Amino acid sequence: MPGPDQLITDFHTTAPEHAFDLAVLLAAAPLNRFVMQLIAAELAPAATTRDLSAVLTSGLLVSIDSPIDEGDSYGGITFDFLPGVRQSLLAWGESSRTHRVVSLLDTYLSPFAPALKGLSTRMRSPDVQALPPLTSRAAPYLEIEHSLLTALSGETPRHRTVAHALRQRLDALTSARPAASVATRT
């Protein structure tokens, strides 16, 4: 299977211009149909339903078998990018547009996905102390936050520092999961 950069290059070469631009914007968000439509309507008004369909059928995304749900479909995650694709797409984007997506998420999704509350502030002024509590429910959203911090790491050294700290926390949670399930079996 081709790597993330090759998948993106192939999509960029064959997809309509607005579809590629939409894919770059969507890389900054947890994905479900509501989020995709919100981002398209607010930040890519020239994108059509065909462009969104092109993204969905691009081979860059996978459907999540067991949707990650924050108790409401607006905050749930039903699609995700293949490994490495989100980060590579974010590298194609402009930081100002990434910040606009983040602002939309903070405004419209944080009531349904609490891990997103304050996201726009955390992206403008990263601080390890401001990170939301790391729980198994928050982890998928914090993975996206890590990708955003990494993509914006050229803005300030704090972006890199907080991205590194968040990565360590996420990795610790991941490595603790198997141990926790073993402990509950005994």
Coordinates of N, CA, C and O in Angstrom, one line a residue:
M1 N 0.9 -1.2 0.0 CA 0.0 0.0 0.0 C 0.9 1.2 0.0 O 1.9 1.3 0.7
P2 N 0.5 2.2 -0.8 CA 1.3 3.5 -0.8 C 1.3 4.2 0.5 O 0.4 4.1 1.3
G3 N 2.4 4.9 0.8 CA 2.5 5.7 2.0 C 1.6 6.9 2.0 O 1.0 7.3 0.9
P4 N 1.5 7.6 3.1 CA 0.6 8.8 3.2 C 0.9 9.9 2.2 O 0.0 10.4 1.5
D5 N 2.2 10.2 2.0 CA 2.5 11.2 1.0 C 2.1 10.8 -0.4 O 1.7 11.7 -1.2
Q6 N 2.3 9.6 -0.8 CA 1.9 9.1 -2.1 C 0.4 9.2 -2.3 O -0.1 9.6 -3.3
L7 N -0.3 8.7 -1.3 CA -1.8 8.8 -1.3 C -2.3 10.2 -1.5 O -3.2 10.5 -2.3
I8 N -1.7 11.2 -0.8 CA -2.1 12.6 -0.9 C -1.7 13.1 -2.3 O -2.5 13.8 -2.9
T9 N -0.5 12.8 -2.7 CA -0.1 13.2 -4.1 C -1.0 12.7 -5.1 O -1.4 13.5 -6.0
D10 N -1.4 11.5 -5.1 CA -2.3 10.9 -6.0 C -3.7 11.6 -6.0 O -4.2 11.9 -7.0
F11 N -4.2 11.8 -4.8 CA -5.4 12.5 -4.6 C -5.3 13.9 -5.1 O -6.2 14.4 -5.9
H12 N -4.3 14.6 -4.8 CA -4.1 16.0 -5.3 C -4.0 16.1 -6.8 O -4.6 17.1 -7.4
T13 N -3.5 15.1 -7.4 CA -3.3 15.1 -8.9 C -4.7 14.8 -9.6 O -5.0 15.4 -10.6
T14 N -5.5 14.0 -8.9 CA -6.7 13.6 -9.6 C -8.0 14.2 -9.1 O -9.0 14.3 -9.8
A15 N -8.0 14.8 -7.9 CA -9.2 15.4 -7.3 C -9.4 16.8 -7.8 O -8.5 17.5 -8.2
P16 N -10.7 17.2 -7.8 CA -11.0 18.6 -8.1 C -10.3 19.5 -7.0 O -10.1 19.1 -5.9
E17 N -9.9 20.7 -7.4 CA -9.2 21.6 -6.5 C -9.9 21.8 -5.2 O -9.3 21.8 -4.2
H18 N -11.2 22.0 -5.3 CA -11.9 22.3 -4.0 C -12.0 21.1 -3.1 O -12.0 21.2 -1.9
A19 N -12.0 19.9 -3.7 CA -11.9 18.6 -2.9 C -10.6 18.5 -2.1 O -10.6 18.2 -0.9
F20 N -9.5 18.8 -2.8 CA -8.2 18.8 -2.1 C -8.2 19.8 -1.0 O -7.8 19.5 0.2
D21 N -8.6 21.0 -1.3 CA -8.6 22.1 -0.2 C -9.5 21.7 1.0 O -9.2 21.9 2.1
L22 N -10.6 21.0 0.7 CA -11.5 20.6 1.7 C -10.8 19.5 2.6 O -10.9 19.5 3.8
A23 N -10.1 18.6 1.9 CA -9.4 17.5 2.6 C -8.4 18.1 3.6 O -8.3 17.6 4.7
V24 N -7.7 19.1 3.2 CA -6.7 19.8 4.0 C -7.4 20.4 5.2 O -6.9 20.3 6.4
L25 N -8.5 21.0 5.1 CA -9.3 21.6 6.2 C -9.8 20.5 7.1 O -9.7 20.7 8.3
L26 N -10.3 19.4 6.5 CA -10.9 18.3 7.4 C -9.8 17.7 8.2 O -10.1 17.1 9.2
A27 N -8.5 17.8 7.8 CA -7.5 17.1 8.5 C -7.3 17.7 9.9 O -6.7 17.1 10.8
A28 N -7.9 18.9 10.1 CA -7.8 19.6 11.4 C -8.9 19.2 12.4 O -9.0 19.8 13.5
A29 N -9.7 18.2 12.0 CA -10.9 18.0 12.8 C -11.2 16.5 13.0 O -10.8 15.7 12.2
P30 N -11.9 16.2 14.1 CA -12.5 14.9 14.3 C -13.6 14.8 13.3 O -14.4 15.7 13.1
L31 N -13.8 13.7 12.6 CA -14.7 13.6 11.5 C -16.0 12.8 11.7 O -15.9 11.7 12.1
N32 N -17.0 13.4 11.3 CA -18.3 12.8 11.1 C -19.0 13.7 10.1 O -18.5 14.7 9.7
R33 N -20.2 13.3 9.6 CA -20.8 14.0 8.5 C -21.2 15.4 8.9 O -21.1 16.3 8.1
F34 N -21.6 15.6 10.2 CA -22.0 17.0 10.6 C -20.7 17.9 10.6 O -20.8 19.1 10.1
V35 N -19.6 17.4 11.1 CA -18.4 18.3 11.1 C -17.9 18.5 9.7 O -17.6 19.7 9.3
M36 N -18.0 17.5 8.8 CA -17.6 17.7 7.4 C -18.4 18.8 6.8 O -17.9 19.7 6.1
Q37 N -19.7 18.7 7.0 CA -20.7 19.7 6.4 C -20.4 21.1 6.9 O -20.5 22.1 6.2
L38 N -20.2 21.2 8.2 CA -19.9 22.5 8.9 C -18.7 23.1 8.3 O -18.7 24.3 7.9
I39 N -17.6 22.4 8.2 CA -16.4 22.9 7.7 C -16.5 23.3 6.2 O -16.1 24.4 5.8
A40 N -17.2 22.5 5.5 CA -17.4 22.8 4.1 C -18.2 24.1 3.9 O -17.9 25.0 3.2
A41 N -19.3 24.2 4.7 CA -20.2 25.4 4.6 C -19.5 26.6 5.0 O -19.6 27.7 4.4
E42 N -18.8 26.6 6.1 CA -18.2 27.8 6.7 C -16.9 28.2 6.1 O -16.6 29.4 6.0
L43 N -16.0 27.2 5.8 CA -14.7 27.5 5.3 C -14.3 27.2 3.9 O -13.3 27.6 3.4
A44 N -15.2 26.4 3.3 CA -15.0 26.1 1.8 C -16.3 26.1 1.1 O -16.8 25.1 0.5
P45 N -16.9 27.3 1.1 CA -18.2 27.4 0.4 C -18.3 27.1 -1.0 O -19.3 26.7 -1.6
A46 N -17.1 27.1 -1.7 CA -17.1 26.7 -3.1 C -17.1 25.2 -3.3 O -17.4 24.7 -4.4
A47 N -16.8 24.5 -2.2 CA -16.8 23.0 -2.3 C -18.3 22.5 -2.4 O -19.2 23.1 -1.8
T48 N -18.5 21.6 -3.3 CA -19.8 21.0 -3.5 C -19.9 19.6 -2.8 O -18.9 19.1 -2.3
T49 N -21.1 19.1 -2.9 CA -21.2 17.7 -2.3 C -20.4 16.7 -3.1 O -19.9 15.7 -2.5
R50 N -20.1 17.0 -4.4 CA -19.2 16.2 -5.2 C -17.8 16.2 -4.6 O -17.1 15.2 -4.6
D51 N -17.4 17.4 -4.2 CA -16.1 17.5 -3.6 C -16.0 16.7 -2.3 O -15.0 16.0 -2.0
L52 N -17.0 16.8 -1.4 CA -17.0 16.0 -0.2 C -17.0 14.5 -0.5 O -16.3 13.8 0.1
S53 N -17.8 14.1 -1.5 CA -17.8 12.7 -1.9 C -16.4 12.3 -2.4 O -16.0 11.2 -2.1
A54 N -15.7 13.2 -3.1 CA -14.4 12.9 -3.6 C -13.4 12.6 -2.4 O -12.6 11.7 -2.4
V55 N -13.6 13.4 -1.3 CA -12.8 13.2 -0.1 C -13.1 11.9 0.5 O -12.2 11.1 0.9
L56 N -14.4 11.6 0.6 CA -14.8 10.4 1.3 C -14.4 9.1 0.5 O -14.2 8.1 1.2
T57 N -14.3 9.2 -0.8 CA -13.9 8.0 -1.6 C -12.5 8.1 -2.0 O -12.1 7.3 -2.9
S58 N -11.7 9.0 -1.4 CA -10.3 9.2 -1.9 C -9.3 8.1 -1.5 O -8.2 8.1 -2.0
G59 N -9.7 7.3 -0.5 CA -8.7 6.3 0.0 C -7.9 6.9 1.1 O -7.0 6.2 1.7
L60 N -8.1 8.2 1.5 CA -7.4 8.8 2.6 C -8.1 8.6 3.9 O -7.4 8.7 4.9
L61 N -9.3 8.2 3.9 CA -10.1 8.0 5.1 C -10.6 6.6 5.2 O -10.7 5.9 4.2
V62 N -10.8 6.3 6.5 CA -11.5 5.0 6.8 C -12.7 5.2 7.7 O -12.7 6.2 8.4
S63 N -13.6 4.4 7.6 CA -14.8 4.5 8.4 C -14.4 3.8 9.7 O -13.8 2.7 9.7
I64 N -14.9 4.3 10.8 CA -14.6 3.8 12.1 C -15.6 2.7 12.4 O -16.8 3.0 12.4
D65 N -15.2 1.5 12.6 CA -16.2 0.4 12.9 C -17.0 0.6 14.1 O -18.2 0.4 14.1
S66 N -16.4 1.0 15.2 CA -17.1 1.3 16.4 C -17.0 2.8 16.6 O -16.0 3.3 17.2
P67 N -17.9 3.6 16.2 CA -17.8 5.1 16.3 C -17.4 5.5 17.7 O -17.9 5.0 18.6
I68 N -16.5 6.5 17.7 CA -16.1 7.1 19.0 C -17.2 8.2 19.2 O -17.3 9.1 18.5
D69 N -17.9 8.0 20.3 CA -19.1 8.8 20.5 C -19.0 9.5 21.9 O -18.8 8.9 22.9
E70 N -19.3 10.8 21.9 CA -19.3 11.6 23.1 C -20.7 11.7 23.6 O -21.1 12.7 24.2
G71 N -21.6 10.7 23.3 CA -23.0 10.8 23.7 C -23.9 11.5 22.8 O -25.1 11.5 23.0
D72 N -23.4 12.0 21.7 CA -24.2 12.8 20.8 C -23.5 12.6 19.4 O -22.3 12.7 19.3
S73 N -24.2 12.4 18.4 CA -23.6 12.2 17.1 C -22.9 13.4 16.5 O -22.0 13.3 15.7
Y74 N -23.1 14.6 17.0 CA -22.4 15.8 16.6 C -20.9 15.7 17.0 O -20.1 16.2 16.3
G75 N -20.7 15.1 18.2 CA -19.3 15.1 18.7 C -18.7 13.7 18.4 O -17.5 13.6 18.8
G76 N -19.4 12.8 17.8 CA -18.8 11.5 17.6 C -17.8 11.5 16.4 O -17.7 12.5 15.7
I77 N -17.0 10.5 16.4 CA -16.0 10.4 15.3 C -16.4 9.1 14.6 O -16.4 8.0 15.1
T78 N -16.7 9.3 13.3 CA -17.1 8.1 12.5 C -16.2 7.8 11.3 O -16.3 6.8 10.7
F79 N -15.3 8.8 11.0 CA -14.2 8.6 10.0 C -12.9 9.1 10.6 O -12.9 10.0 11.4
D80 N -11.8 8.5 10.1 CA -10.5 9.0 10.5 C -9.6 8.8 9.2 O -9.9 8.0 8.3
F81 N -8.5 9.6 9.3 CA -7.5 9.5 8.2 C -6.7 8.2 8.4 O -6.5 7.8 9.6
L82 N -6.2 7.7 7.4 CA -5.2 6.6 7.5 C -4.0 7.1 8.3 O -3.7 8.3 8.2
P83 N -3.2 6.2 8.9 CA -2.0 6.7 9.6 C -1.1 7.5 8.8 O -0.8 7.2 7.7
G84 N -0.7 8.7 9.3 CA 0.2 9.6 8.7 C -0.5 10.6 7.7 O 0.1 11.6 7.4
V85 N -1.7 10.3 7.3 CA -2.3 11.2 6.3 C -2.7 12.5 6.9 O -2.5 13.6 6.3
R86 N -3.3 12.5 8.1 CA -3.7 13.7 8.7 C -2.6 14.7 8.9 O -2.7 15.9 8.5
Q87 N -1.4 14.2 9.4 CA -0.3 15.1 9.6 C 0.2 15.6 8.2 O 0.6 16.8 8.1
S88 N 0.3 14.8 7.2 CA 0.8 15.2 5.9 C -0.2 16.2 5.3 O 0.3 17.2 4.7
L89 N -1.5 16.0 5.4 CA -2.4 17.0 4.9 C -2.3 18.3 5.7 O -2.4 19.4 5.0
L90 N -2.1 18.3 7.0 CA -2.0 19.5 7.7 C -0.8 20.3 7.3 O -0.8 21.5 7.3
A91 N 0.3 19.6 6.8 CA 1.5 20.3 6.3 C 1.2 21.1 5.1 O 1.9 22.0 4.8
W92 N 0.2 20.7 4.3 CA -0.2 21.4 3.1 C -1.0 22.7 3.4 O -1.1 23.5 2.6
G93 N -1.5 22.7 4.6 CA -2.4 23.8 4.9 C -1.7 25.1 5.4 O -0.5 25.0 5.8
E94 N -2.4 26.2 5.4 CA -2.0 27.4 6.0 C -2.4 27.5 7.4 O -3.5 27.1 7.8
S95 N -1.5 28.0 8.3 CA -1.9 28.0 9.7 C -3.1 28.8 10.0 O -3.9 28.5 10.9
S96 N -3.3 29.9 9.3 CA -4.5 30.7 9.5 C -5.8 30.0 9.3 O -6.8 30.1 10.0
R97 N -5.8 29.1 8.2 CA -6.9 28.3 7.9 C -7.1 27.2 9.0 O -8.2 26.9 9.4
T98 N -6.0 26.6 9.4 CA -6.1 25.6 10.5 C -6.7 26.2 11.8 O -7.6 25.6 12.4
H99 N -6.3 27.4 12.1 CA -6.8 28.1 13.3 C -8.3 28.4 13.1 O -9.1 28.3 14.1
R100 N -8.8 28.6 11.9 CA -10.2 28.9 11.6 C -11.0 27.6 11.9 O -12.1 27.6 12.4
V101 N -10.4 26.4 11.4 CA -11.1 25.2 11.7 C -11.2 24.9 13.2 O -12.2 24.6 13.7
V102 N -10.1 25.2 13.9 CA -10.0 25.0 15.3 C -11.1 25.8 16.0 O -11.8 25.4 17.0
S103 N -11.2 27.1 15.6 CA -12.2 28.0 16.2 C -13.6 27.4 16.0 O -14.5 27.5 16.9
L104 N -13.9 26.9 14.8 CA -15.2 26.3 14.5 C -15.5 25.1 15.5 O -16.5 24.9 16.1
L105 N -14.4 24.3 15.7 CA -14.6 23.1 16.5 C -14.9 23.5 18.0 O -15.7 23.0 18.6
D106 N -14.1 24.5 18.4 CA -14.3 25.0 19.8 C -15.7 25.6 20.0 O -16.4 25.3 21.0
T107 N -16.1 26.3 19.0 CA -17.5 27.0 19.1 C -18.6 26.0 19.0 O -19.5 26.0 19.8
Y108 N -18.6 25.1 18.0 CA -19.7 24.3 17.7 C -19.7 22.9 18.2 O -20.7 22.3 18.5
L109 N -18.5 22.3 18.4 CA -18.4 20.9 18.8 C -18.1 20.7 20.3 O -18.4 19.7 20.9
S110 N -17.5 21.7 21.0 CA -17.1 21.5 22.4 C -18.3 21.2 23.3 O -18.1 20.4 24.2
P111 N -19.5 21.6 23.0 CA -20.6 21.2 23.9 C -20.9 19.6 23.8 O -21.4 19.0 24.7
F112 N -20.5 19.1 22.6 CA -20.7 17.6 22.4 C -19.5 16.8 22.6 O -19.6 15.6 22.8
A113 N -18.3 17.4 22.5 CA -17.0 16.7 22.7 C -16.2 17.6 23.7 O -15.4 18.4 23.3
P114 N -16.4 17.4 25.0 CA -15.7 18.3 26.0 C -14.2 18.4 25.8 O -13.7 19.4 26.2
A115 N -13.5 17.4 25.3 CA -12.1 17.6 25.1 C -11.7 18.7 24.2 O -10.6 19.2 24.2
L116 N -12.7 19.2 23.4 CA -12.4 20.3 22.4 C -12.6 21.6 23.1 O -12.2 22.6 22.5
K117 N -13.2 21.7 24.3 CA -13.5 23.0 24.9 C -12.1 23.7 25.2 O -11.2 23.2 25.8
G118 N -12.0 24.9 24.7 CA -10.8 25.7 24.9 C -9.7 25.4 23.8 O -8.6 25.9 23.9
L119 N -10.0 24.6 22.8 CA -9.0 24.2 21.8 C -8.4 25.4 21.1 O -7.2 25.4 20.9
S120 N -9.2 26.4 20.7 CA -8.7 27.5 20.0 C -7.7 28.3 20.9 O -6.6 28.7 20.4
T121 N -8.0 28.4 22.2 CA -7.0 29.1 23.1 C -5.8 28.3 23.2 O -4.6 28.8 23.2
R122 N -5.9 26.9 23.3 CA -4.7 26.1 23.5 C -3.9 26.1 22.2 O -2.6 26.0 22.3
M123 N -4.4 26.3 21.1 CA -3.7 26.4 19.8 C -2.9 27.7 19.7 O -1.9 27.8 19.2
R124 N -3.6 28.8 20.2 CA -3.0 30.1 20.1 C -1.9 30.3 21.2 O -0.8 30.9 20.9
S125 N -2.1 29.7 22.4 CA -1.2 29.9 23.5 C -1.0 28.5 24.2 O -1.6 28.3 25.2
P126 N -0.3 27.6 23.6 CA -0.1 26.3 24.1 C 0.5 26.3 25.5 O 1.4 27.1 25.8
D127 N -0.1 25.4 26.4 CA 0.4 25.3 27.7 C 0.1 23.9 28.2 O -1.1 23.5 28.1
V128 N 1.0 23.2 28.7 CA 0.8 21.8 29.2 C -0.3 21.8 30.2 O -1.1 20.9 30.3
Q129 N -0.3 22.8 31.1 CA -1.2 22.8 32.2 C -2.7 23.0 31.7 O -3.6 22.7 32.4
A130 N -2.8 23.5 30.5 CA -4.2 23.8 29.9 C -4.8 22.6 29.2 O -5.9 22.6 28.8
L131 N -4.0 21.5 29.0 CA -4.5 20.3 28.3 C -5.6 19.7 29.1 O -5.6 19.7 30.4
P132 N -6.7 19.3 28.4 CA -7.8 18.6 29.2 C -7.3 17.3 29.8 O -6.3 16.7 29.3
P133 N -8.0 16.8 30.8 CA -7.7 15.5 31.4 C -7.6 14.4 30.3 O -8.5 14.4 29.4
L134 N -6.7 13.6 30.4 CA -6.5 12.5 29.4 C -7.3 11.3 29.9 O -7.0 10.7 30.9
T135 N -8.4 11.0 29.2 CA -9.2 9.8 29.5 C -9.3 9.0 28.2 O -8.9 9.5 27.1
S136 N -9.8 7.8 28.3 CA -9.9 7.0 27.1 C -10.9 7.6 26.1 O -10.8 7.5 24.9
R137 N -11.9 8.3 26.6 CA -12.9 9.0 25.8 C -12.3 10.2 25.1 O -12.6 10.6 24.0
A138 N -11.4 10.9 25.8 CA -10.8 12.2 25.3 C -9.6 11.9 24.4 O -9.3 12.7 23.5
A139 N -9.0 10.7 24.5 CA -7.8 10.4 23.7 C -7.9 10.6 22.2 O -7.0 11.2 21.6
P140 N -9.0 10.1 21.5 CA -9.0 10.4 20.1 C -9.0 11.9 19.7 O -8.4 12.3 18.7
Y141 N -9.6 12.7 20.5 CA -9.6 14.1 20.3 C -8.3 14.7 20.6 O -7.8 15.6 19.9
L142 N -7.6 14.2 21.6 CA -6.3 14.7 22.0 C -5.2 14.2 20.9 O -4.2 14.9 20.7
E143 N -5.5 13.1 20.3 CA -4.6 12.7 19.2 C -4.6 13.7 18.1 O -3.6 14.1 17.5
I144 N -5.8 14.2 17.8 CA -6.0 15.3 16.8 C -5.3 16.6 17.3 O -4.7 17.2 16.5
E145 N -5.5 16.9 18.5 CA -4.9 18.1 19.1 C -3.3 17.9 19.0 O -2.7 18.9 18.6
H146 N -2.8 16.7 19.2 CA -1.4 16.5 19.0 C -1.0 16.8 17.6 O 0.0 17.5 17.3
S147 N -1.7 16.3 16.6 CA -1.4 16.6 15.2 C -1.5 18.1 14.9 O -0.6 18.6 14.2
L148 N -2.4 18.8 15.5 CA -2.5 20.2 15.3 C -1.3 21.0 15.9 O -0.8 21.8 15.2
L149 N -1.0 20.6 17.1 CA 0.2 21.2 17.7 C 1.4 21.0 16.9 O 2.3 21.9 16.7
T150 N 1.6 19.8 16.4 CA 2.7 19.4 15.6 C 2.8 20.3 14.3 O 3.8 20.8 13.9
A151 N 1.6 20.4 13.7 CA 1.5 21.1 12.4 C 1.8 22.6 12.7 O 2.3 23.3 11.8
L152 N 1.4 23.1 13.8 CA 1.6 24.5 14.1 C 2.9 24.8 14.9 O 3.2 25.9 15.3
S153 N 3.8 23.8 15.0 CA 5.0 23.9 15.8 C 5.9 24.9 15.3 O 6.8 25.3 16.0
G154 N 5.8 25.4 14.1 CA 6.6 26.4 13.6 C 6.3 27.8 14.1 O 7.0 28.7 14.0
E155 N 5.1 27.9 14.7 CA 4.6 29.2 15.3 C 5.4 29.6 16.5 O 5.8 30.7 16.7
T156 N 5.6 28.6 17.5 CA 6.3 28.9 18.7 C 7.0 27.6 19.2 O 6.5 26.6 18.9
P157 N 8.0 27.8 20.0 CA 8.6 26.6 20.6 C 7.6 25.9 21.6 O 7.7 24.7 21.8
R158 N 6.7 26.7 22.1 CA 5.7 26.1 23.1 C 4.8 25.1 22.4 O 4.4 24.1 23.0
H159 N 4.5 25.3 21.1 CA 3.8 24.3 20.3 C 4.5 23.0 20.4 O 3.9 21.9 20.6
R160 N 5.8 23.0 20.1 CA 6.6 21.7 20.1 C 6.6 21.1 21.5 O 6.5 19.9 21.6
T161 N 6.8 21.9 22.5 CA 6.9 21.5 23.9 C 5.6 20.8 24.3 O 5.6 19.7 24.9
V162 N 4.5 21.4 24.0 CA 3.2 20.9 24.4 C 2.9 19.6 23.6 O 2.4 18.7 24.1
A163 N 3.2 19.7 22.3 CA 3.0 18.5 21.5 C 3.8 17.3 22.0 O 3.3 16.2 22.1
H164 N 5.0 17.5 22.4 CA 5.9 16.5 23.0 C 5.3 15.9 24.3 O 5.2 14.7 24.5
A165 N 4.8 16.8 25.2 CA 4.2 16.4 26.4 C 3.0 15.6 26.2 O 2.7 14.6 26.9
L166 N 2.1 16.1 25.3 CA 0.9 15.4 25.0 C 1.2 14.0 24.4 O 0.5 13.0 24.7
R167 N 2.2 13.9 23.5 CA 2.5 12.6 22.9 C 2.9 11.6 24.0 O 2.5 10.5 24.0
Q168 N 3.7 12.1 25.0 CA 4.1 11.2 26.1 C 2.9 10.7 26.9 O 2.8 9.6 27.2
R169 N 2.0 11.6 27.1 CA 0.8 11.2 27.9 C -0.1 10.2 27.1 O -0.6 9.3 27.7
L170 N -0.2 10.5 25.8 CA -1.0 9.6 25.0 C -0.4 8.2 24.9 O -1.0 7.2 25.0
D171 N 1.0 8.2 24.7 CA 1.7 6.9 24.7 C 1.6 6.2 26.0 O 1.4 5.0 26.0
A172 N 1.6 6.9 27.1 CA 1.5 6.3 28.4 C 0.1 5.7 28.6 O 0.0 4.6 29.1
L173 N -0.9 6.4 28.1 CA -2.3 5.8 28.2 C -2.4 4.6 27.3 O -3.0 3.6 27.8
T174 N -1.8 4.6 26.1 CA -1.9 3.4 25.3 C -1.2 2.2 25.9 O -1.7 1.1 25.8
S175 N 0.0 2.5 26.4 CA 0.8 1.4 27.0 C 0.1 0.9 28.3 O 0.3 -0.3 28.7
A176 N -0.6 1.7 29.0 CA -1.3 1.3 30.2 C -2.5 0.5 30.0 O -2.9 -0.3 30.8
R177 N -3.2 0.6 28.8 CA -4.4 -0.1 28.5 C -4.3 -1.6 28.6 O -5.0 -2.2 29.3
P178 N -3.3 -2.2 27.9 CA -3.2 -3.7 28.0 C -2.9 -4.1 29.5 O -3.5 -5.1 29.9
A179 N -2.1 -3.4 30.2 CA -1.9 -3.7 31.6 C -3.1 -3.7 32.4 O -3.4 -4.5 33.3
A180 N -4.0 -2.7 32.2 CA -5.2 -2.5 32.9 C -6.2 -3.7 32.6 O -6.8 -4.2 33.5
S181 N -6.2 -4.1 31.3 CA -7.1 -5.2 31.0 C -6.6 -6.5 31.6 O -7.4 -7.3 32.0
V182 N -5.3 -6.7 31.7 CA -4.8 -7.9 32.3 C -5.1 -7.9 33.7 O -5.5 -8.9 34.3
A183 N -4.9 -6.7 34.4 CA -5.2 -6.6 35.8 C -6.7 -6.9 36.1 O -7.0 -7.5 37.2
T184 N -7.6 -6.6 35.3 CA -9.0 -6.8 35.5 C -9.4 -8.3 35.4 O -10.4 -8.7 35.9
R185 N -8.6 -9.0 34.6 CA -8.9 -10.4 34.4 C -8.4 -11.3 35.5 O -8.9 -12.4 35.7
T186 N -7.5 -10.8 36.4 CA -7.0 -11.7 37.4 C -7.9 -11.6 38.7 O -8.7 -10.8 38.9

